[in-house]
Coordinates of C-alpha atoms and ligand atoms in Angstrom, one line a residue:
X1 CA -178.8 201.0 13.2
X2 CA -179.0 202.5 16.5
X3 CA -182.3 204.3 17.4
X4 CA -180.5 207.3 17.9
X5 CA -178.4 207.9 14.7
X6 CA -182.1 208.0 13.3
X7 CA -182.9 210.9 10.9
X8 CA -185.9 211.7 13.5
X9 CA -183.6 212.0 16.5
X10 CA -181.2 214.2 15.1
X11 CA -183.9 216.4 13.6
X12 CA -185.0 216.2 17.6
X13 CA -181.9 217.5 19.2
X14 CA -181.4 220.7 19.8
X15 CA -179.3 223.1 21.6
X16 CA -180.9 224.6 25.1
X17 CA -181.6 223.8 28.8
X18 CA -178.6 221.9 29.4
X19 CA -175.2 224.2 29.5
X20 CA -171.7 223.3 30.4
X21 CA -170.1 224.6 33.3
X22 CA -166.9 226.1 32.7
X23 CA -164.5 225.0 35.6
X24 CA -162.2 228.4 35.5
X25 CA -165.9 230.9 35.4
X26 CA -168.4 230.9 37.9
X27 CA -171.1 231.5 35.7
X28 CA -172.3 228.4 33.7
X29 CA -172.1 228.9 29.9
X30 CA -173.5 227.7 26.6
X31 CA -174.3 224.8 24.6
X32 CA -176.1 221.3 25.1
X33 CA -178.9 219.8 24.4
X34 CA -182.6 218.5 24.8
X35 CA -184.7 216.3 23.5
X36 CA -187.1 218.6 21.2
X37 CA -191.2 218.4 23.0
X38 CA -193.0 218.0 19.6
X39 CA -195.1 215.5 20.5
X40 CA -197.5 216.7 22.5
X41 CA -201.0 216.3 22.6
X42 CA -203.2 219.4 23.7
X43 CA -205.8 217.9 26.4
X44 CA -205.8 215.1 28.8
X45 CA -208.0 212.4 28.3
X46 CA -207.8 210.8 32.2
X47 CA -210.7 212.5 33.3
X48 CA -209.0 213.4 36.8
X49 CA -210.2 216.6 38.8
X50 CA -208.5 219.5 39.3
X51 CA -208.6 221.1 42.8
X52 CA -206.3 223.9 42.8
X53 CA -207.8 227.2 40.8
X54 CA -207.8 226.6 36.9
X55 CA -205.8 229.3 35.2
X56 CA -206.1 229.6 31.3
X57 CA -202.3 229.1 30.8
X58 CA -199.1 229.2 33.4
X59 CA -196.1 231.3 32.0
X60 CA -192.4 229.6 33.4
X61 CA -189.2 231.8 32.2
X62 CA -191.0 233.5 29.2
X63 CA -192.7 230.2 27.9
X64 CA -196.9 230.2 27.9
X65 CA -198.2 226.8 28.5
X66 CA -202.1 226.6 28.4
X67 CA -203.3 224.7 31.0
X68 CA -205.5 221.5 30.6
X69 CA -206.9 219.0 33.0
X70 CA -203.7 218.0 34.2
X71 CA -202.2 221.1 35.5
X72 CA -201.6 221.1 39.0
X73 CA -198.2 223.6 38.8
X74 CA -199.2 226.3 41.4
X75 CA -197.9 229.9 41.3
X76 CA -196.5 229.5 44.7
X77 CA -193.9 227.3 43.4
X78 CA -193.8 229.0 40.1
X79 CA -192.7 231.9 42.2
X80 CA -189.5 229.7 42.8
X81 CA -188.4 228.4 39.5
X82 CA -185.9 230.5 38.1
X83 CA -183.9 231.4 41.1
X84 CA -180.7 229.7 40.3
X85 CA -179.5 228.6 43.9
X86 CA -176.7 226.8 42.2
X87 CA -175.1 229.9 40.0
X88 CA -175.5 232.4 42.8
X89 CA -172.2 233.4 44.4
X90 CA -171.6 232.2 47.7
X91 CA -174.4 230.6 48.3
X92 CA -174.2 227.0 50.0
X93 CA -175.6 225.4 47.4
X94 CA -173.3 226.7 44.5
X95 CA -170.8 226.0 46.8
X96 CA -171.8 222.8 47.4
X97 CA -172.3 222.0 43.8
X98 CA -168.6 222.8 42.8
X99 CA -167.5 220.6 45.4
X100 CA -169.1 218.0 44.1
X101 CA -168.1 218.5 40.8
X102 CA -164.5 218.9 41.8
X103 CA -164.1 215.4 43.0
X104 CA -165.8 214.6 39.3
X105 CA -164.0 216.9 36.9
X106 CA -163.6 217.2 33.2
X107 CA -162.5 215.7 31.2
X108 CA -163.6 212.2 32.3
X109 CA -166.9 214.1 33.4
X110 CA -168.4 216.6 31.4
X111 CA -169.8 219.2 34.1
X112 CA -173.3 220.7 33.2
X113 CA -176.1 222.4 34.3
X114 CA -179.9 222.5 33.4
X115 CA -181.5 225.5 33.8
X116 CA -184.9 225.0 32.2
X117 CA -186.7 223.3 34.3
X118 CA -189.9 222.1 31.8
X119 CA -189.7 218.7 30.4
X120 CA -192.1 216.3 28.6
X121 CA -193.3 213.0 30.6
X122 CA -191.6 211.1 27.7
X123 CA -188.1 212.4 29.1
X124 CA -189.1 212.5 32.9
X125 CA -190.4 209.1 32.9
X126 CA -191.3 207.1 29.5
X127 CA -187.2 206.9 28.2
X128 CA -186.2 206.1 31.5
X129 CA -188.1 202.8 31.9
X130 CA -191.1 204.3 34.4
X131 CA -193.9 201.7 34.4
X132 CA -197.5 203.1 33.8
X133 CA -198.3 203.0 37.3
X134 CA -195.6 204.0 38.8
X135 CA -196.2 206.3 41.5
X136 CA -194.1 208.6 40.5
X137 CA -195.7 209.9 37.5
X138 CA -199.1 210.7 39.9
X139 CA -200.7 214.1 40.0
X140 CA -200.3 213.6 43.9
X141 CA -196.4 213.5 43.2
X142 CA -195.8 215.8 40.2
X143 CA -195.8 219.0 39.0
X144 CA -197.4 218.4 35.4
X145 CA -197.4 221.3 33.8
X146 CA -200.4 220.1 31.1
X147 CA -200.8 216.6 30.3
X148 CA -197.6 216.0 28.6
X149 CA -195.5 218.2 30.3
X150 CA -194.2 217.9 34.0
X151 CA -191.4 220.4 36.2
X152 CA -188.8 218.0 36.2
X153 CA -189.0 215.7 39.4
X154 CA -185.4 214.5 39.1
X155 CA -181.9 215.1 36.8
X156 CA -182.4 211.7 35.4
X157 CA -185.1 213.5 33.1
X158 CA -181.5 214.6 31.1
X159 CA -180.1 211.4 31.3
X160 CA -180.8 210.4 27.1
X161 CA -180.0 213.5 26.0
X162 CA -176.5 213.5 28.0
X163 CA -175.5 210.0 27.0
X164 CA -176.1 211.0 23.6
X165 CA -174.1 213.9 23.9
X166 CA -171.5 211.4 25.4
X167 CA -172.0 209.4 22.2
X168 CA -171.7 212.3 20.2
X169 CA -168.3 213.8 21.5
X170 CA -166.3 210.9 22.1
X171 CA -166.8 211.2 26.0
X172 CA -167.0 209.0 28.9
X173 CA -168.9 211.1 32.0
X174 CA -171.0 213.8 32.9
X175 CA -172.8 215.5 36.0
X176 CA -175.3 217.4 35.3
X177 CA -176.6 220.0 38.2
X178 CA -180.5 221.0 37.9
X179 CA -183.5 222.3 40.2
X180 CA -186.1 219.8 40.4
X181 CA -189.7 220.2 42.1
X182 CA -191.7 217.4 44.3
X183 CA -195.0 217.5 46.1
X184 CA -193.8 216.3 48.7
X185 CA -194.5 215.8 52.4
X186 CA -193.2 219.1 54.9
X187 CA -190.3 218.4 56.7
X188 CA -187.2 219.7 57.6
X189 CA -185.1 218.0 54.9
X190 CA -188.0 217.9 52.4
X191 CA -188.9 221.1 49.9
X192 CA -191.2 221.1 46.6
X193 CA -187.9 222.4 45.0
X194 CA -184.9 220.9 45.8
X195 CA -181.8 220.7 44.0
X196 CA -179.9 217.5 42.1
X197 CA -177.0 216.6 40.9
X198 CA -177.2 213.3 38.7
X199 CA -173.6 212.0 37.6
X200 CA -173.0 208.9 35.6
X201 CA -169.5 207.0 34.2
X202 CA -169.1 204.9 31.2
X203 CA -166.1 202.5 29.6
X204 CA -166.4 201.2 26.0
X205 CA -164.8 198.4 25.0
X206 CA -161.1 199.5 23.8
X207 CA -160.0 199.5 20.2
X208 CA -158.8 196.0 18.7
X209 CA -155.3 194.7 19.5
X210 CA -155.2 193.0 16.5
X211 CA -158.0 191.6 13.9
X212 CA -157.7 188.2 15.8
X213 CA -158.7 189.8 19.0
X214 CA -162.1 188.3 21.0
X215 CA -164.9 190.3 21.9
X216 CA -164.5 188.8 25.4
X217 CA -160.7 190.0 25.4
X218 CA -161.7 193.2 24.4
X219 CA -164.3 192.7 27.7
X220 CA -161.2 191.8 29.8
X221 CA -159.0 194.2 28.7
X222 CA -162.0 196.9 29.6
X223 CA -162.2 195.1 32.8
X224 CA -158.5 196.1 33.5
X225 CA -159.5 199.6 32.7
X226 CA -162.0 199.8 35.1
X227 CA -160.1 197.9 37.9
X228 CA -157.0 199.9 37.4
X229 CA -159.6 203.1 37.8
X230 CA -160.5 201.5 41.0
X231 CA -157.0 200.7 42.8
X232 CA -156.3 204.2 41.8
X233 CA -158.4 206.4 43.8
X234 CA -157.1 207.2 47.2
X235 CA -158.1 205.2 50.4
X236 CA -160.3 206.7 52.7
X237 CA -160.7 206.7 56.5
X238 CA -164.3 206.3 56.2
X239 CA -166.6 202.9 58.1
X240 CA -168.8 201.7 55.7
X241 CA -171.6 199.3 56.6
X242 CA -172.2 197.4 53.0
X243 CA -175.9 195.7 53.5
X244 CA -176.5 195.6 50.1
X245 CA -173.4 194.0 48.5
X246 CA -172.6 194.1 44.4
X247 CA -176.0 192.0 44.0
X248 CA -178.6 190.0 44.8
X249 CA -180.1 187.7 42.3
X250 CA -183.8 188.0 43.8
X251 CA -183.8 191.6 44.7
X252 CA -181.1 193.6 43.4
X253 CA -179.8 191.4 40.0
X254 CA -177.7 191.8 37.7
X255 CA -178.8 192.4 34.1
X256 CA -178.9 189.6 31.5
X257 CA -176.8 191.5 29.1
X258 CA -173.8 191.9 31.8
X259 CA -171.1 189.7 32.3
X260 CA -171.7 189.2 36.1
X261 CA -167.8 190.4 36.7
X262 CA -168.3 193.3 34.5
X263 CA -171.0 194.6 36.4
X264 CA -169.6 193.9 39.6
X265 CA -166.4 195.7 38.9
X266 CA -168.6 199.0 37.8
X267 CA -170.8 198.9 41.3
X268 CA -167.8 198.8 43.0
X269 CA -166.5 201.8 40.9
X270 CA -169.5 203.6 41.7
X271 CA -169.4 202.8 45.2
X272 CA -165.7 204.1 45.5
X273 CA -166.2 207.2 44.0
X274 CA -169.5 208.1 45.8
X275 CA -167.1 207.2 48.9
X276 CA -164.7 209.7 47.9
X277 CA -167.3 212.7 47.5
X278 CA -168.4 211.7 51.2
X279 CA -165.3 211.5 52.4
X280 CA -164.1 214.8 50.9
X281 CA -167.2 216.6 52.0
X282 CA -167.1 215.5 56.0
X283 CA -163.0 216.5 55.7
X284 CA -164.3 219.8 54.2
X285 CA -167.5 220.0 57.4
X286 CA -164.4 218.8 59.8
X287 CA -162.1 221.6 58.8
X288 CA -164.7 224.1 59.6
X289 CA -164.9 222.9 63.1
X290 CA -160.9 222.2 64.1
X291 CA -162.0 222.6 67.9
X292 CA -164.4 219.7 67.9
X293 CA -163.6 216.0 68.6
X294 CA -164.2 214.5 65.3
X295 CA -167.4 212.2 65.5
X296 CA -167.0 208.8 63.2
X297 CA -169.4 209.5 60.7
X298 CA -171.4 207.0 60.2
X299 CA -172.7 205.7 56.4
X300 CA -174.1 202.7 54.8
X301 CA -175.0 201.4 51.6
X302 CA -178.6 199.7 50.8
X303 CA -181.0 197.9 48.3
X304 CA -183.0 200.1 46.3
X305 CA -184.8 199.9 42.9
X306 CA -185.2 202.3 40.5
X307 CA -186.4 201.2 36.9
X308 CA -183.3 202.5 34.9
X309 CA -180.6 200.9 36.8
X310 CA -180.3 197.2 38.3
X311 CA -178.5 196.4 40.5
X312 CA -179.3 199.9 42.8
X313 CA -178.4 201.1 45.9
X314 CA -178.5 204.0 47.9
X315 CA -176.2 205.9 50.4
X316 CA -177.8 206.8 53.7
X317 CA -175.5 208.9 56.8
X318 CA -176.8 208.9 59.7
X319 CA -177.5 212.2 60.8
X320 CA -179.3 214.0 64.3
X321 CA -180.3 210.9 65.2
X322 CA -181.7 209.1 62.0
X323 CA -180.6 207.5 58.6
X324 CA -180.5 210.8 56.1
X325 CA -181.0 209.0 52.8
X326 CA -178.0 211.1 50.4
X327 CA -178.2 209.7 46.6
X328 CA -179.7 206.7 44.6
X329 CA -177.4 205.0 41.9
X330 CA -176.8 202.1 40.0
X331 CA -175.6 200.3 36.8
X332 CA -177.7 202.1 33.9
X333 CA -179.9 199.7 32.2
X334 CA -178.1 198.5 29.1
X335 CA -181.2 199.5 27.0
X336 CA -180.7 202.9 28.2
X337 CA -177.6 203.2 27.0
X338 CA -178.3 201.1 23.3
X339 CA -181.0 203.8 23.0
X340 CA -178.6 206.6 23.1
X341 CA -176.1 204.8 20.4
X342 CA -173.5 203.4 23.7
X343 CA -174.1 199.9 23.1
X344 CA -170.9 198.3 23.5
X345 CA -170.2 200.7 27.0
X346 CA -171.3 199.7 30.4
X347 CA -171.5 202.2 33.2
X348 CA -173.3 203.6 36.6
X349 CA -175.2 206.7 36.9
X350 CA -176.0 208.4 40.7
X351 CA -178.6 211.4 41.4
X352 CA -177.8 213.2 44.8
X353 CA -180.0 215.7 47.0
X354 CA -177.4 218.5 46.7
X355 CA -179.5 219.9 49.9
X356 CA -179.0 216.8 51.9
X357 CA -175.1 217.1 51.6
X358 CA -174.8 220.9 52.1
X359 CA -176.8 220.2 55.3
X360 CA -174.0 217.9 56.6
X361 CA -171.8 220.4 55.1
X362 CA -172.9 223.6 56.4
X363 CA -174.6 222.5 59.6
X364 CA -177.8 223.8 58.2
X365 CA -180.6 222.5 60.1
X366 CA -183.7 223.3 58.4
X367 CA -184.2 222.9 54.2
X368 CA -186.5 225.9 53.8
X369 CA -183.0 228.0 54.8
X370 CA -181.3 227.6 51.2
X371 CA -184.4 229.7 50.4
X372 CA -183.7 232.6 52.9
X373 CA -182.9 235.8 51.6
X374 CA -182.1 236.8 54.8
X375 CA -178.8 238.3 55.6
X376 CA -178.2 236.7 58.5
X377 CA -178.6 233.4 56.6
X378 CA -176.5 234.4 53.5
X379 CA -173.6 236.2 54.6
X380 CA -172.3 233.1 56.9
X381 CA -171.3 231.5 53.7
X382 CA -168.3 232.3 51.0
X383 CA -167.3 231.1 47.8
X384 CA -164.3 228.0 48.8
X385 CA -165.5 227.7 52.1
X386 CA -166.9 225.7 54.5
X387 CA -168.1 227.1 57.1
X388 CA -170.3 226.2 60.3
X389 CA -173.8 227.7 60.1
X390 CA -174.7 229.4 63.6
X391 CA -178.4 229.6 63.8
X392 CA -179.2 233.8 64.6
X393 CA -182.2 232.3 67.1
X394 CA -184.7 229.8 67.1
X395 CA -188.3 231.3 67.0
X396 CA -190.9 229.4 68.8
X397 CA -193.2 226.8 67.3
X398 CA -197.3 227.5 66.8
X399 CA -198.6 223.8 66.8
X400 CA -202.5 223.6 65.1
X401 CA -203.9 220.8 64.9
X402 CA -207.1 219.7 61.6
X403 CA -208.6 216.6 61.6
X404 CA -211.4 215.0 59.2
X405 CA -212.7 212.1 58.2
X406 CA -211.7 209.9 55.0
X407 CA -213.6 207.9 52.9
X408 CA -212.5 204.8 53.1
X409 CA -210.3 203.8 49.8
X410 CA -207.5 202.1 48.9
X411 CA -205.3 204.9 48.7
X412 CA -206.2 206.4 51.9
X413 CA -204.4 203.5 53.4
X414 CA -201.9 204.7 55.7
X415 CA -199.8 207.4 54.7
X416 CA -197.5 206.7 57.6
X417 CA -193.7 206.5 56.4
X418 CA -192.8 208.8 54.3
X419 CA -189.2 208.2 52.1
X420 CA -188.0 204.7 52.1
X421 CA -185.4 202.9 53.5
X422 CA -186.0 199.4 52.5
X423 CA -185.8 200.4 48.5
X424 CA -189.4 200.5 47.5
X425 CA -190.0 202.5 44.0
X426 CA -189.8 205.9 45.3
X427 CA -187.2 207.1 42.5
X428 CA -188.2 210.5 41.1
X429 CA -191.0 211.1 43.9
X430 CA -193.9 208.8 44.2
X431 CA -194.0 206.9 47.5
X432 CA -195.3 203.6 46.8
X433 CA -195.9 203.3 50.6
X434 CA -198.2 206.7 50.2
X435 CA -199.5 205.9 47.0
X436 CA -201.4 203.4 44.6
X437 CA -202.6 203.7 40.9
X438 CA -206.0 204.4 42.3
X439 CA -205.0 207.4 43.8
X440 CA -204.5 209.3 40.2
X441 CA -208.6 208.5 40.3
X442 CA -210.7 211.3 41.4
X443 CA -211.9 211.7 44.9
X444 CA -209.1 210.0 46.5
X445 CA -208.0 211.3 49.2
X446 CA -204.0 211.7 49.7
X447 CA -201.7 213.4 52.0
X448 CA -199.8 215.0 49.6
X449 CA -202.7 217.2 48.6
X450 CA -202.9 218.4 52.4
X451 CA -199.1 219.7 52.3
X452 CA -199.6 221.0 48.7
X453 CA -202.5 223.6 50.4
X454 CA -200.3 224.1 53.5
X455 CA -197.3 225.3 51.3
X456 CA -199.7 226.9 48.7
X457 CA -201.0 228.7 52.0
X458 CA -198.3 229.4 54.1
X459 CA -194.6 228.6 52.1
X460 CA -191.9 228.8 54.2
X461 CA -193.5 229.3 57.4
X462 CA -194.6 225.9 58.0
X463 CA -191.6 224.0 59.4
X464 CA -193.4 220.3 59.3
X465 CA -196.8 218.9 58.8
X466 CA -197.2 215.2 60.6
X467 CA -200.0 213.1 60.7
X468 CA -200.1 212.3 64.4
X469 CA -203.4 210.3 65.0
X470 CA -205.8 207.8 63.0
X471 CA -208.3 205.7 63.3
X472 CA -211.2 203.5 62.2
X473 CA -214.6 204.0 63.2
X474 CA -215.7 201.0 63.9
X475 CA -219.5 201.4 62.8
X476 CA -219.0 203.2 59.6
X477 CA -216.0 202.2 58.4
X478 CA -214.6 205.9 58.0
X479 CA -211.2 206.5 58.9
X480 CA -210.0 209.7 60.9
X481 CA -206.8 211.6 60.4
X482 CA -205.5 214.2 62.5
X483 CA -202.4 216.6 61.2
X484 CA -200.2 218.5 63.3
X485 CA -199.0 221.7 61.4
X486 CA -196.2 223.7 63.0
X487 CA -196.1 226.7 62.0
X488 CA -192.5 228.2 62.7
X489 CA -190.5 231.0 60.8
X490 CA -186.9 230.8 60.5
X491 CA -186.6 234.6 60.8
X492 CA -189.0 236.0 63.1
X493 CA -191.5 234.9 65.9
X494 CA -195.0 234.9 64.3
X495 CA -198.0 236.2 65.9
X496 CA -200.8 234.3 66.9
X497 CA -203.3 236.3 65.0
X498 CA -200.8 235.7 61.7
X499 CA -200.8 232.3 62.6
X500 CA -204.8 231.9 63.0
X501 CA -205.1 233.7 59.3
X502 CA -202.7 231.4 58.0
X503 CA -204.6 228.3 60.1
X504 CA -208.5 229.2 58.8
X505 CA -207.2 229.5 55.5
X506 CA -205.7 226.4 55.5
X507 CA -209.3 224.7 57.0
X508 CA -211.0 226.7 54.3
X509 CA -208.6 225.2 51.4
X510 CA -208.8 221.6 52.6
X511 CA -213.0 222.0 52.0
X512 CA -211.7 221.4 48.0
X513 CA -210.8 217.7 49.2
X514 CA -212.6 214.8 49.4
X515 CA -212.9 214.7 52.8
X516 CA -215.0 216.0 56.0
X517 CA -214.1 218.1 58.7
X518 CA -214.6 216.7 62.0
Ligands
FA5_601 C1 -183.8 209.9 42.0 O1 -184.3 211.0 41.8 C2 -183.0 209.2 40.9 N1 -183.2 210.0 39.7 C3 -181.6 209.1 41.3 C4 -180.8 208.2 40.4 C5 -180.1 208.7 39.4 C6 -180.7 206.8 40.6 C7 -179.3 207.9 38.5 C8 -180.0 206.0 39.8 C9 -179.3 206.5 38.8 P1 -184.6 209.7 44.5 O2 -186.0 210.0 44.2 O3 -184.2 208.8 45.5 O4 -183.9 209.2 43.1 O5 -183.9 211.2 44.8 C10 -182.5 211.3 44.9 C11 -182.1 212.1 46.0 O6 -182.8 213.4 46.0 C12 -182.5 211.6 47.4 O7 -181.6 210.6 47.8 C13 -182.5 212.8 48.3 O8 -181.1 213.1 48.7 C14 -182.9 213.9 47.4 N2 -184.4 214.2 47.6 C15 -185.5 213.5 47.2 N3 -186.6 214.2 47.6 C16 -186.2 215.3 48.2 C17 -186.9 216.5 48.7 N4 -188.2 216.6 48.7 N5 -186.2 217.5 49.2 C18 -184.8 217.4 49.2 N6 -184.1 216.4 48.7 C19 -184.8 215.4 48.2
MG602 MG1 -184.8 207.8 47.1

């Protein structure tokens, strides 16, 4: 029997967070569903220390959660859940969200949206494969909410319950838009809330010619499906550099379960499609700039690993001057899918930053923008349109510098290179390059905790924090960091006694860590 025909997990489901977007309203409406959170335990039991302020409980759209040991949800980005970026008219985001879900429509995809953003670990993590250690599920990397509950770090956190929807309604797709919060490092195409769209395709076998009919021709004839689904889309004028290709049997494989054509045919699937969304996206950018030579956009595909697809890959476009990592994909693990009741399907599943693609869109320069609610920001954009962003000025920079010393530790090994390009485990936050287990310990020092004070101090006003010096002392063994905050608004020019206030604050905050001054 499949786990999830069980009595228990149809007592579990429930209707909530996730809705359905109805293509002819703007507004999403009604009905999906979520994995019930009953059970919980109350407290932690890792014994980890707490630095920001311990509040008795943290309220998040009219739910109380008391806090435990765990908690390390601040108010500052508490202050940002709720906003609905991607259901508020012309905004570039909601625009940006419908254009991606046009060039994935119903009724092969199922368009919804998730607007609670609390889940349990079990769904963020557990159900989708997440090794004990992974870095992902570190305090230094995620909102947890209490010990069991965590602001969801990615729209894969909805993947079981939307493949059992899929199994419950006869369907095939889905895309499913949600808000999802990081700490993550301060840059200008990083935020602690970000927004995803995760989308994800699957073919069951097809009913039985006849009685006499093989398994493996049902396969082939499913195989046919998918190809035929291939040679169908449209070409497009786009150059794309392939490094990764369908496979690799050392680093990329394919899964046991797959027939090795099978799988191939559904990677290239998914790779066609995701080509199509870029491909309508830069005509879309190109159309709002008819006067400009068109530039060859350049995009590749590459390795990655994430532990609830194999093979995976990612889509990078390079953008000002660097590879812009846009969306992490693959084949969904079979067991993923058995788990929901889809065990004879096979299928891909992708998660996009919806920011990273409405920069390219938009020409928006800066991620802390889709947060303005500045006029001057908002009214450039309307609802079906592309248009080019103009920035209204560029306000100068405030550069302070902190430095202090480390103890040294294995996880205040260099926290040089932030997200990945050669496909280390950084699905769903977590850095492996940044982080170890050892950093969940207490007393570790890690540079997430620095840009979790600098946003808790100064939000949007802090355009990048960098670490721009370290060392070794030889004698002692001590290692020295030095962090270049740039303080920069968007919409004004700060003052330097604003920018001081902001600066000692900071200092003072950074006392909580385990670290020293210099
Ligand atoms: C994931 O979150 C996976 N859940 C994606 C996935 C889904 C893979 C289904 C396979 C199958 P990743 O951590 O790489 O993967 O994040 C996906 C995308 O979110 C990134 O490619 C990037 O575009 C965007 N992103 C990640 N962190 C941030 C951030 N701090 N700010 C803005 N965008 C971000
Ligand atoms: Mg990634």
């Amino acid at each position: 029997m499949h786990l999830a025909r069980t009595g228990a997990f149809l007592r579990a489901l429930r209707v909530s967070s996730l809705s359905e977007v109805d293509p002819k309203k703007t507004a999403a409406t009604s009905s999906l569903i979520e994995i019930e959170q009953d059970e919980h335990s109350q407290s932690s039991t890792d014994g980890t220390s707490n630095w920001s302020e311990t509040k008795p409980g943290k309220s998040i759209l009219g739910r109380h959660y008391p806090s435990d040991q765990t908690t390390n949800v601040t108010d500052t980005i508490l202050e940002l859940v709720g906003r609905k970026l991607y259901d508020t008219p012309n905004h570039p985001i909601a625009i940006t969200r419908k254009l991606i879900e046009s060039v994935f429509p119903p009724p092969v995809y199922k368009n919804h949206i998730a607007t609670y953003p609390v889940v349990s670990t079990k769904d963020n993590f557990d159900v989708l494969g997440f090794p004990e250690d992974h870095p992902g599920r570190s305090r230094t990397d995620t909102y947890y909410v209490d010990s069991k509950t965590v602001l969801r770090t990615h729209t894969s956190a909805h993947q079981h319950s939307a493949f059992q929807h899929i199994a419950d309604h006869e369907e095939n797709g889905y895309t499913i838009c949600a808000d999802v919060y990081r700490r993550d490092s301060i840059d200008r195409s990083h935020f602690p809330v970000f927004h995803q769209m995760e989308g994800a395709r699957t073919w069951q076998l097809p009913p039985k010619n006849h009685y006499k009919e093989t398994r493996l021709q049902q396969q082939q004839r499913r195989a046919q499906m998918i190809r035929g689904s291939i040679d169908a889309m449209p070409k497009h004028g786009l150059e794309i550099i392939d490094e990764a290709g369908p496979y690799n049997d050392h680093t990329n494989p394919i899964q046991i379960q797959h027939d090795p054509d099978d799988s191939q045919l559904v990677v290239e699937h998914l790779k066609r499609s995701l080509e199509q969304l870029v491909q309508k996206v830069f005509t879309a950018a190109q159309e709002a700039r008819p006067d400009q030579k068109q530039e060859q956009l350049k995009v590749r595909w590459i390795e990655a690993y994430f532990p609830f697809t194999s093979p995976s890959f990612e889509l990078e476009v390079f953008w000002q001057g660097e590879w812009l990592e846009l969306l992490g994909s693959g084949v969904v693990q079979q067991s993923i899918l058995n788990h929901a009741g889809l065990n004879d399907r096979i299928g891909w599943a992708w998660g996009i930053g919806i920011e990273r693609l409405a920069m390219l869109l938009f020409n928006v320069p800066d991620i802390r923008l889709f947060w303005s609610q500045d006029e001057r920001f908002l009214k450039q954009f309307q609802d079906g349109k592309i248009t080019r962003f103009e920035s209204f000025s560029k306000f100068p920079p405030c550069y302070k510098d902190i430095s202090f010393w480390v103890r040294p530790s294995p996880a205040s090994a260099s926290p040089i290179g932030a997200e990945s390009s050669s496909g280390v485990a950084v699905a769903a936050g977590g850095d492996s390059k940044k982080a170890s287990p050892a950093e969940t310990q207490p007393a570790a020092f890690h540079e997430n905790d620095i840009m979790e004070i600098v946003r808790d101090v100064a939000g949007t006003l802090v355009e990048d924090v960098r670490l721009v010096d370290e060392f070794v002392h030889p004698q002692n063994g001590k290692k020295s960091l030095c962090y270049r905050i740039n303080y920069r608004s968007n919409e004004r020019t700060l003052t330097n006694e604003e920018v001081n206030e902001l600066h000692q604050k900071v200092t003072d905050k950074m006392m909580q860590l385990p670290i020293e001054i210099r």
